[in-house]
Short mmCIF file of C-alpha atoms and ligand atoms in Angstrom, two decimals:
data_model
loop_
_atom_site.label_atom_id
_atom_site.label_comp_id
_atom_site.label_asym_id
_atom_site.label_seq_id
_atom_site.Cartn_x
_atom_site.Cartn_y
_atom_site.Cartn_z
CA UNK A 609 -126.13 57.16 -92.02
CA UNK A 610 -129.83 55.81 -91.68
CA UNK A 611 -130.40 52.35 -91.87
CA UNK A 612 -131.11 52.12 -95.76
CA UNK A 613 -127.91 53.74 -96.41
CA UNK A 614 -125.94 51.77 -94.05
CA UNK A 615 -127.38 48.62 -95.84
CA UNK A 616 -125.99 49.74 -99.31
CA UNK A 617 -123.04 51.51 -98.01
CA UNK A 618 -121.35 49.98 -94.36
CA UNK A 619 -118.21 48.77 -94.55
CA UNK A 620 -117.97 49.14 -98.24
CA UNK A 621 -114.96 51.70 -99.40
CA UNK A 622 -114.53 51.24 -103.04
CA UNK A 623 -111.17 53.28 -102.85
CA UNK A 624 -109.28 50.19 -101.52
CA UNK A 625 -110.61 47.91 -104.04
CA UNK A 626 -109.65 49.56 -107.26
CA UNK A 627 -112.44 51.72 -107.46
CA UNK A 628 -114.93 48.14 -107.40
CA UNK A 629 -118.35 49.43 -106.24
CA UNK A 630 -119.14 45.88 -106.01
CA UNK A 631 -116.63 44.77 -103.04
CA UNK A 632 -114.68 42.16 -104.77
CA UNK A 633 -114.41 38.68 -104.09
CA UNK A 634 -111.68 38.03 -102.56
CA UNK A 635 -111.19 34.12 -102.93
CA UNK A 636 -107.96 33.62 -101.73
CA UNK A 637 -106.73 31.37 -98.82
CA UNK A 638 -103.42 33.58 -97.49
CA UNK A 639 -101.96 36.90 -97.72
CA UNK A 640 -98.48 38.37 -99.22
CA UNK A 641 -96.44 39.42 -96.08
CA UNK A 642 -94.75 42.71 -96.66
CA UNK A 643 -91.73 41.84 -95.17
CA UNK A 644 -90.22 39.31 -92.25
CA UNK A 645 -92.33 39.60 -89.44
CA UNK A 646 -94.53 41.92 -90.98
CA UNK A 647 -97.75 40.90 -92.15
CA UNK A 648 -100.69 43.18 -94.20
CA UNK A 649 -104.09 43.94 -93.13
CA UNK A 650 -104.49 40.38 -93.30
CA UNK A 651 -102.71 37.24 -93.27
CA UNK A 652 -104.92 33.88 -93.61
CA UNK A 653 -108.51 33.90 -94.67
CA UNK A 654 -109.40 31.83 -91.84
CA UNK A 655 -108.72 34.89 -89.58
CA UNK A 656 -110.08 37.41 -91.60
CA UNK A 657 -110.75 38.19 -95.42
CA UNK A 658 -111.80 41.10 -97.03
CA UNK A 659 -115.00 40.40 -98.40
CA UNK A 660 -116.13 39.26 -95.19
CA UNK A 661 -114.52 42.39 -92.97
CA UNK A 662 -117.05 44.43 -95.36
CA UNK A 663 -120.08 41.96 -94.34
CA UNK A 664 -119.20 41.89 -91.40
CA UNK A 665 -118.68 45.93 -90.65
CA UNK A 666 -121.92 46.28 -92.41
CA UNK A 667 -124.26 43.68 -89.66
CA UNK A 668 -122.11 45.46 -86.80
CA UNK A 669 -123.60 48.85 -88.10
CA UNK A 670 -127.01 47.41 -88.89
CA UNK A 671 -127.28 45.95 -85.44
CA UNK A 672 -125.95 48.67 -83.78
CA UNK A 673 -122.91 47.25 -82.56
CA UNK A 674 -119.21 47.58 -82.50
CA UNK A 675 -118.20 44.14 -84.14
CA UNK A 676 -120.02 41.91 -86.26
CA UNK A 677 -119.05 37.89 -87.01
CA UNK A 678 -119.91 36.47 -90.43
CA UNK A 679 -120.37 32.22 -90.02
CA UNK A 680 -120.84 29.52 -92.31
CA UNK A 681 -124.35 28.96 -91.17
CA UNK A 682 -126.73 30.45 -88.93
CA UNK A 683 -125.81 27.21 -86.64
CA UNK A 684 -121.81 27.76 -86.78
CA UNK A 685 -122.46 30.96 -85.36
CA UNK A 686 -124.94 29.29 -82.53
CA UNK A 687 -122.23 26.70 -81.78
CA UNK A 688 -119.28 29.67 -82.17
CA UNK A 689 -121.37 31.40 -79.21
CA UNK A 690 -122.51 28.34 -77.10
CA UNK A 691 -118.33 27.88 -76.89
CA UNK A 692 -118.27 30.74 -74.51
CA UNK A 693 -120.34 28.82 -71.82
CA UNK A 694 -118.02 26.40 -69.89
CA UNK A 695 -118.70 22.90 -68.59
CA UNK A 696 -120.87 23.13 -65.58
CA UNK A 697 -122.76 26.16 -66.97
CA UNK A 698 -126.35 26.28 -67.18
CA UNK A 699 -128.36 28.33 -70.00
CA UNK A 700 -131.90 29.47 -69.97
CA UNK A 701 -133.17 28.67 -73.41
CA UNK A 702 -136.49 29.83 -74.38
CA UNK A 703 -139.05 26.87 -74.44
CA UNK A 704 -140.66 27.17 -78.07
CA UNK A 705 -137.71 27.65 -80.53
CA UNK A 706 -136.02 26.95 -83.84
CA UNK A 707 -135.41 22.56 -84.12
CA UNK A 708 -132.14 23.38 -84.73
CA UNK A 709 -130.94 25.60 -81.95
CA UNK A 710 -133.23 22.52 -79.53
CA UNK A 711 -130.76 19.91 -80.88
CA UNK A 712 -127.63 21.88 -80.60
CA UNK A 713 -128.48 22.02 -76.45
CA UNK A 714 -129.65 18.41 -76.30
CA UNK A 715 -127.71 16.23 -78.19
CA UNK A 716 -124.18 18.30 -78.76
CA UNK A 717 -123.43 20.64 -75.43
CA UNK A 718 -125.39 18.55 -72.59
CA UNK A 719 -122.69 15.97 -72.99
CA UNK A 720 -119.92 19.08 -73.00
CA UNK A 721 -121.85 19.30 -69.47
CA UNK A 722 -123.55 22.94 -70.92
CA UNK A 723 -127.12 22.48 -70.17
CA UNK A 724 -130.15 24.05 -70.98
CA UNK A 725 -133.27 24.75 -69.09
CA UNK A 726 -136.04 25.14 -71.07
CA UNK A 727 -138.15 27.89 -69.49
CA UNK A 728 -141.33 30.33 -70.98
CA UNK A 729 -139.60 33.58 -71.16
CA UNK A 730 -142.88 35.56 -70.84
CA UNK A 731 -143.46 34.18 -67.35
CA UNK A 732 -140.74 36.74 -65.87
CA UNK A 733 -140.86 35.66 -62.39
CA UNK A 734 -139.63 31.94 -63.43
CA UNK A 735 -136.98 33.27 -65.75
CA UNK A 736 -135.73 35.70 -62.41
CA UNK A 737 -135.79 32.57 -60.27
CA UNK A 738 -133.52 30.45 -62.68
CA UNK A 739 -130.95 33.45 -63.02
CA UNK A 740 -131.03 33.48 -58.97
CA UNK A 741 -130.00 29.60 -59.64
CA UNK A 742 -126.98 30.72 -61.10
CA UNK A 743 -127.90 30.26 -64.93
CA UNK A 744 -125.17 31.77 -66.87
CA UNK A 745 -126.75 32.70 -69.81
CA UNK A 746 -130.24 32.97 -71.36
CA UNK A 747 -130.65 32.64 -75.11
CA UNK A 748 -133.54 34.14 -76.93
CA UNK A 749 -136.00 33.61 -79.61
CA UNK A 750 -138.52 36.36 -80.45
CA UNK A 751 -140.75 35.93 -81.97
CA UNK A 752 -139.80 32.32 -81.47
CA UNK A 753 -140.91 29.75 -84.16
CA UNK A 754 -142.80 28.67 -85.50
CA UNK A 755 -145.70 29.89 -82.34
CA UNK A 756 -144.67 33.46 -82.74
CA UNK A 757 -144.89 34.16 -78.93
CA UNK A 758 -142.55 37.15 -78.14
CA UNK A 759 -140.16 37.73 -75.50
CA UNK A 760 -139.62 40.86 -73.89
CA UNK A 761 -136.30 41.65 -74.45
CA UNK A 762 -135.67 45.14 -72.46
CA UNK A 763 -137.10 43.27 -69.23
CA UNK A 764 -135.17 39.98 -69.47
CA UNK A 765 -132.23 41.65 -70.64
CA UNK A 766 -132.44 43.68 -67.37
CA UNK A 767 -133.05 40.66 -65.09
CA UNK A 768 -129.87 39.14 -66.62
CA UNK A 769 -127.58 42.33 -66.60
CA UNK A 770 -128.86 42.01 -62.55
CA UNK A 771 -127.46 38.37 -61.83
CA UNK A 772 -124.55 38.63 -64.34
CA UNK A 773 -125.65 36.35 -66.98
CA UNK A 774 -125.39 36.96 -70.54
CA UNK A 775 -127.90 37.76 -73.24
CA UNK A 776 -128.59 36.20 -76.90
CA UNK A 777 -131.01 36.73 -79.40
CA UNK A 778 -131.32 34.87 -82.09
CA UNK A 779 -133.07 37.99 -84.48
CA UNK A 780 -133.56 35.94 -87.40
CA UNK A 781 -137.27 35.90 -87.77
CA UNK A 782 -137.37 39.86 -87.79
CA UNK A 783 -133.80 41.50 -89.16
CA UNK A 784 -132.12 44.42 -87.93
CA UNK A 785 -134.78 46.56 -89.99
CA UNK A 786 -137.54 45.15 -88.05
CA UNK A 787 -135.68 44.68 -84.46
CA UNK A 788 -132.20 45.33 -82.68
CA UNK A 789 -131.79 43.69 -79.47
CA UNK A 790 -128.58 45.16 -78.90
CA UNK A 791 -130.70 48.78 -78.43
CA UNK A 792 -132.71 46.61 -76.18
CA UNK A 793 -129.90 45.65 -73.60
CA UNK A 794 -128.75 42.52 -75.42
CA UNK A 795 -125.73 41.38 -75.35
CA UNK A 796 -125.20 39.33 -78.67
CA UNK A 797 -127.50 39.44 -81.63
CA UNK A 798 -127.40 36.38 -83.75
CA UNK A 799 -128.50 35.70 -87.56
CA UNK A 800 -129.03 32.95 -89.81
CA UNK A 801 -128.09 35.39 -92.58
CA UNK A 802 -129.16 32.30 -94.98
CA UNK A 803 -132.94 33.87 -94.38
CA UNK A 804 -134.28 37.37 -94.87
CA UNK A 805 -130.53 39.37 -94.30
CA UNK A 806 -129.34 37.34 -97.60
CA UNK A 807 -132.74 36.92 -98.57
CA UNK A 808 -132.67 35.24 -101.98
CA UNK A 809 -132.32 31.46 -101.02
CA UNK A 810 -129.32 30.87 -102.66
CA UNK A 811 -126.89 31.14 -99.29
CA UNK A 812 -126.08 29.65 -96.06
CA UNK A 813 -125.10 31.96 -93.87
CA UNK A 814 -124.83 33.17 -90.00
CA UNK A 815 -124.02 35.85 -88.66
CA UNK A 816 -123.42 37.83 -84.62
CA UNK A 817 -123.01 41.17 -83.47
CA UNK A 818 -122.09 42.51 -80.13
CA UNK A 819 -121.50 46.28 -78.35
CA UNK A 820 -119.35 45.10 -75.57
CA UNK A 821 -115.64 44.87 -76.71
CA UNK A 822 -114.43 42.41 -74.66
CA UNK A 823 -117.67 39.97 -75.78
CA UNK A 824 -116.35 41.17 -79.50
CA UNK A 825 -112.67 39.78 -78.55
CA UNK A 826 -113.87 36.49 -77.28
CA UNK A 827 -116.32 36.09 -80.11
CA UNK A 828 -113.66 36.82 -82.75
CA UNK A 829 -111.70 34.58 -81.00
CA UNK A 830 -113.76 31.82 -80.73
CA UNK A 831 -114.29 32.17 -84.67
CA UNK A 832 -110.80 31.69 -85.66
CA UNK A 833 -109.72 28.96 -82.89
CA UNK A 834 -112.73 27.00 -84.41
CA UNK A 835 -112.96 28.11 -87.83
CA UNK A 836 -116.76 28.74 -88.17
CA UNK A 837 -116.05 31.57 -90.50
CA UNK A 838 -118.17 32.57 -93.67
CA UNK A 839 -115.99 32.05 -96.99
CA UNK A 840 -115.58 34.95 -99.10
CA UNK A 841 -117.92 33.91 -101.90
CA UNK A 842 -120.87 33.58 -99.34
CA UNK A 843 -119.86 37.04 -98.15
CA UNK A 844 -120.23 38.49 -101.07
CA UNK A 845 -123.99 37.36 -101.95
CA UNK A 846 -125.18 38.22 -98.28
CA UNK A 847 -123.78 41.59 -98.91
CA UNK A 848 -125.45 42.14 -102.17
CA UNK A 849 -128.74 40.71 -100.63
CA UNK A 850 -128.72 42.67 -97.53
CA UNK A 851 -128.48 45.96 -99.72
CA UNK A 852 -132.46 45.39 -100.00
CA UNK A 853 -133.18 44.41 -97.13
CA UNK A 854 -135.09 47.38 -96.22
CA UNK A 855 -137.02 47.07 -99.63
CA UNK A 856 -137.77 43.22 -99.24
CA UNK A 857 -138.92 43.49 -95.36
CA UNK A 858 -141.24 46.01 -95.89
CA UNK A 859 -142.94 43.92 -98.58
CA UNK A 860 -142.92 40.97 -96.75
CA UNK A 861 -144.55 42.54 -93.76
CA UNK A 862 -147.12 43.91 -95.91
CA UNK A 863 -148.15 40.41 -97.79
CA UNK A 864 -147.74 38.45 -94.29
CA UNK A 865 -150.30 41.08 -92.34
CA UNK A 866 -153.03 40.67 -95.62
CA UNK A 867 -153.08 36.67 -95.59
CA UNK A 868 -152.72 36.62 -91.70
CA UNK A 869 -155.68 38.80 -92.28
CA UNK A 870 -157.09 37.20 -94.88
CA UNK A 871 -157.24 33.98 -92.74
CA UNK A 872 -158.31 34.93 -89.29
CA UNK A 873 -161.83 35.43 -91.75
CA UNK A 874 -161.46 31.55 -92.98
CA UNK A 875 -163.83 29.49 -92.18
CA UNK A 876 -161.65 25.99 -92.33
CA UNK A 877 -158.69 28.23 -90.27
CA UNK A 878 -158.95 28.13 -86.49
CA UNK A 879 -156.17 29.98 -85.24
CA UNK A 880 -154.17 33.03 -86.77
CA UNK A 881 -150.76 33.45 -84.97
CA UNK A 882 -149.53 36.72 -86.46
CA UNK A 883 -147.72 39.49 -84.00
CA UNK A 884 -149.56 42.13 -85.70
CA UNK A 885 -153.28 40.86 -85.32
CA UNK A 886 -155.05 42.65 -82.53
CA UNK A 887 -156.26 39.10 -81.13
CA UNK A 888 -152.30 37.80 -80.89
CA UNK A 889 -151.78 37.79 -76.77
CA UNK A 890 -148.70 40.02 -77.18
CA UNK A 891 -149.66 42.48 -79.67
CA UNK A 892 -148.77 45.73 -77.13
CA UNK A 893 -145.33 44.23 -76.77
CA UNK A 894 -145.00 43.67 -80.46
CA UNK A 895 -145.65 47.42 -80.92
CA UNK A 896 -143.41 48.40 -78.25
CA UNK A 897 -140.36 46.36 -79.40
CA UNK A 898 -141.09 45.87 -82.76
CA UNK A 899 -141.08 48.09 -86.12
CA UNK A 900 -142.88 45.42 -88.04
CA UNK A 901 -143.97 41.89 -88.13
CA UNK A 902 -141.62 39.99 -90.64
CA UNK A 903 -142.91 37.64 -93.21
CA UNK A 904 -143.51 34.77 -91.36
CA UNK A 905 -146.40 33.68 -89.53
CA UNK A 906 -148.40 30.09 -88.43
CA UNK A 907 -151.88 29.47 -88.66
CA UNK A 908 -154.43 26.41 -87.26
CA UNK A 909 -156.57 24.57 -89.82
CA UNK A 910 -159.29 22.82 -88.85
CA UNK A 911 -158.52 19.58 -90.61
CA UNK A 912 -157.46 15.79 -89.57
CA UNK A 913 -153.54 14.96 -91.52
CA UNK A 914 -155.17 13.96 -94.42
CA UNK A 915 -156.56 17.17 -95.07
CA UNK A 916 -153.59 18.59 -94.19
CA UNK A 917 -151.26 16.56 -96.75
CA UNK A 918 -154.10 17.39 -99.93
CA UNK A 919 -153.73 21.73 -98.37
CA UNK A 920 -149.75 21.10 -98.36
CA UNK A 921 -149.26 19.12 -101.54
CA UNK A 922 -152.05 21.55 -103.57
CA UNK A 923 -149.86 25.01 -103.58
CA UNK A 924 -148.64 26.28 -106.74
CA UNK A 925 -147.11 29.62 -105.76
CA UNK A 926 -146.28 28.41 -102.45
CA UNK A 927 -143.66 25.77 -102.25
CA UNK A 928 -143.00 22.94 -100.01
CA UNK A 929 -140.00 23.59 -97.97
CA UNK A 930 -137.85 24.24 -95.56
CA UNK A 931 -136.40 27.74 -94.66
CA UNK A 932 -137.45 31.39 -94.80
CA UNK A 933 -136.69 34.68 -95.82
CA UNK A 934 -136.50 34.15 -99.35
CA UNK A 935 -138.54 36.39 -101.70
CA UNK A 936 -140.70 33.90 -102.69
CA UNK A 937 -142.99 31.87 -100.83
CA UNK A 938 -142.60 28.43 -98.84
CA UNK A 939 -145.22 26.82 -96.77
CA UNK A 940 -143.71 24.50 -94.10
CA UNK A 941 -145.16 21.83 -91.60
CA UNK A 942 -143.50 22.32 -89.07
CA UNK A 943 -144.47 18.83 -87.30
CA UNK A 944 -143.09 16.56 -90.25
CA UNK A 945 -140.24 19.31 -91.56
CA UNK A 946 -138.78 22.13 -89.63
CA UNK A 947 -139.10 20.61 -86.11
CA UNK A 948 -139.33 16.80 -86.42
CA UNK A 949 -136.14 16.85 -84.54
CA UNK A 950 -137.66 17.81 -81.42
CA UNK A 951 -139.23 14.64 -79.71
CA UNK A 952 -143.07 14.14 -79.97
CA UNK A 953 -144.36 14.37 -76.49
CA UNK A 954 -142.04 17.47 -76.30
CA UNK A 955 -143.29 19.22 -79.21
CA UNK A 956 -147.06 18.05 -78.68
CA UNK A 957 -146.53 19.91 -74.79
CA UNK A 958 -145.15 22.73 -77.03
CA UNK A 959 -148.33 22.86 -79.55
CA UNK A 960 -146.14 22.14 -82.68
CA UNK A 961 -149.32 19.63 -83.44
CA UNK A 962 -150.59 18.27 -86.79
CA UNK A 963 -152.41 21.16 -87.52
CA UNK A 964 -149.87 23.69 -87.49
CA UNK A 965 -148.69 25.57 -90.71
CA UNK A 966 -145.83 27.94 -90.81
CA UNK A 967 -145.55 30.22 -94.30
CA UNK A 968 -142.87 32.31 -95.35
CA UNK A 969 -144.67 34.97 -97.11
CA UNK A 970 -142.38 36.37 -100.08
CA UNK A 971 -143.09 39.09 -102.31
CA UNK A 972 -144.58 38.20 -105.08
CA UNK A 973 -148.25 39.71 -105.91
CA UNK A 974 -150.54 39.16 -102.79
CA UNK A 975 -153.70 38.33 -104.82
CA UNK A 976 -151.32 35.25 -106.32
CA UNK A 977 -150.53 34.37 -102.96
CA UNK A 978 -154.13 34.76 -101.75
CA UNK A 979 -155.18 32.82 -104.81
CA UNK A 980 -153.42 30.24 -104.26
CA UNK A 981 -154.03 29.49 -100.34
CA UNK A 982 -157.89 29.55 -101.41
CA UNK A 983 -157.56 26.97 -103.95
CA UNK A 984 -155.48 25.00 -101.61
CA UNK A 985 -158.15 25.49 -98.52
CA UNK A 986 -160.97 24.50 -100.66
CA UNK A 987 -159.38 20.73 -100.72
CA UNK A 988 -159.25 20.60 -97.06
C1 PLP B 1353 -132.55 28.84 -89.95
C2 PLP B 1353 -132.42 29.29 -88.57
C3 PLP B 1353 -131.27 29.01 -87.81
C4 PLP B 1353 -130.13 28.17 -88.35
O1 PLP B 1353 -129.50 28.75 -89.44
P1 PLP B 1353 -128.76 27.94 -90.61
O2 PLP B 1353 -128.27 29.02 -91.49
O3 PLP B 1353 -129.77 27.04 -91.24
O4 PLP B 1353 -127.67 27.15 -89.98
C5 PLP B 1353 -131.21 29.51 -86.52
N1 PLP B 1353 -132.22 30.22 -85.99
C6 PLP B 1353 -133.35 30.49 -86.68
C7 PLP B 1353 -134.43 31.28 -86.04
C8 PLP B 1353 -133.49 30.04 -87.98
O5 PLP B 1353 -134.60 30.30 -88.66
#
């Protein structure tokens, strides 16, 4: 099966659900056992559930794995996987990634004594010199947001693989249609299925998938010990979503590259950050690793935060939020929204400064979209 197939068809056997092309719901907390001592396919929803087993068989085979993990939220699974580290451990985190993931490090595992070292992943030479330090893991964002710099994921996951340490990537930004780290060398791909994998904004949702089965024992492990697991409703939608995925992240690619475009010709726009334009720093690397560019880019405007509040607060197609993936469009500050968590100084040293937008480019028509960014720069 090719990888549209596999997103309409993986893990989904309509003979053992009546015939259901749809796989059902199955919103039930525990099992019927078939006897004493003898329990059915499954037992408790916490440890598995039907709806989800189909999800989750369907990410394993999307990623290229041999197990896949559905979570609450893209975060449950982060926290699922960060249990594997012990106290003492040290991570190598990337240095310009999601708020979220930032937090998680700082303010929940450093006191478990798991702590992170925030390192650029493109300079290779630091990253080999931390793993010869004895960091245990290194966890990946690429392209990491909202800067879309890239990480090169065959040559880090190599370094590792050399020192023993262990490889995630978060591959939210992207999807498996875009990117599969796992092919890479990786040794866990990770999902906030809540963004283009669901795709319609109407789920929270995480999601990991591994090759190595004793990685896929622990994991599974971990996510019934803690009980991170998605529920079977939530399943459900991120399995309908995903069966477009293919569809939806070839549009979005296709609007994102036309206003990243569009802009880098702006007058008021100073800086285009888009994997796919010939002047982003990494653009051989995005061709190499890369079968497209996602939906979501950042851009510079050359305004003071006044100018920036009448551009934010003037969209009409666009809308003000949080998040990504959807199929429509969000525009995000990532200064006052996405990462406010991360502390000033810190972020300012990163370049998440005033001027920084970050849009989610859905697919709706592009002259709309185009449209409306015009109106919305004029006011700068
Ligand atoms: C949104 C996001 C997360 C967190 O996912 P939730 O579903 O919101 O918990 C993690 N990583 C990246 C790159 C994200 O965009």
């Amino acid at each position: 099966m090719r990888f549209r197939t596999a997103a309409i068809h993986a893990g989904q056997y309509p003979a053992d659900h009546q015939g259901a092309v749809m796989t059902p719901v199955y919103q039930t907390s525990t099992f019927a056992f078939q006897g004493v001592n003898q329990p059915g396919p499954f037992d408790y929803s916490r440890s598995g559930n039907p709806t989800r087993k189909a999800l989750e068989q369907c990410l394993a085979r999307l990623e290229n794995g041999i197990a896949g993990f559905a979570f609450a939220t893209g975060m449950a699974a982060e926290a699922t996987v960060t249990m594997m580290f012990s106290a003492g451990d040290r991570i190598i985190v990337h240095s310009d990634l999601y708020g979220g993931t930032y937090r998680l490090f700082e303010t929940v595992m450093r006191d478990k004594q798991v702590t992170a070292t925030y390192i650029d992943l493109r300079d290779l030479d630091r990253v080999e010199r931390a793993l010869a330090e004895g960091a245990r893991g290194v966890w990946i964002e690429t392209p990491t947001n909202p800067l879309m710099n890239l990480v090169d994921l065959a040559a880090i996951s190599a370094l590792a693989r050399a020192h023993g340490a262990v490889t995630i990537c978060d591959n939210t930004f992207l999807s498996p249609y875009f990117q599969n780290p796992l092919d890479l060398g990786i040794d866990v791909a990770l999902h906030s299925t809540t963004k283009y994998i669901n795709g319609h904004s109407d789920v929270v949702g995480g999601g990991v998938v591994v090759k190595d089965p004793k990685l896929a024992e622990r994991i599974g492990y971990l996510q019934n010990a803690m009980g991170t697991c998605a529920g079977p409703q939530d399943c459900f939608l991120v399995l309908r979503g995903v069966k477009t995925l293919a569809v939806r992240m070839e549009e979005h690619n296709r609007n994102a590259l036309a206003i990243a475009q569009w802009l880098a010709g702006h007058a008021k726009v100073a800086a285009v950050l888009h994997p796919g334009l010939e002047s982003h720093p990494q653009h051989a690397l995005a061709l190499r690793q890369m079968r497209g560019y996602g939906g979501t880019f950042s851009f510079r405007v050359s305004t003071d935060m006044a100018g920036m509040t009448r551009l934010l607060e003037s969209v009409r197609v666009f809308t003000l939020a949080e998040s990504l993936g959807g199929v429509e469009s969000l525009i995000d500050h990532p200064a006052t929204m996405t990462h406010a968590s991360i502390p000033p100084d810190v972020r300012a040293r990163m370049g998440i400064t005033d001027d920084l937008i970050r849009l989610s480019v859905g697919i709706e028509d592009l002259e709309d979209l185009l449209d409306d960014l015009k109106q919305a720069l004029d006011r700068v």
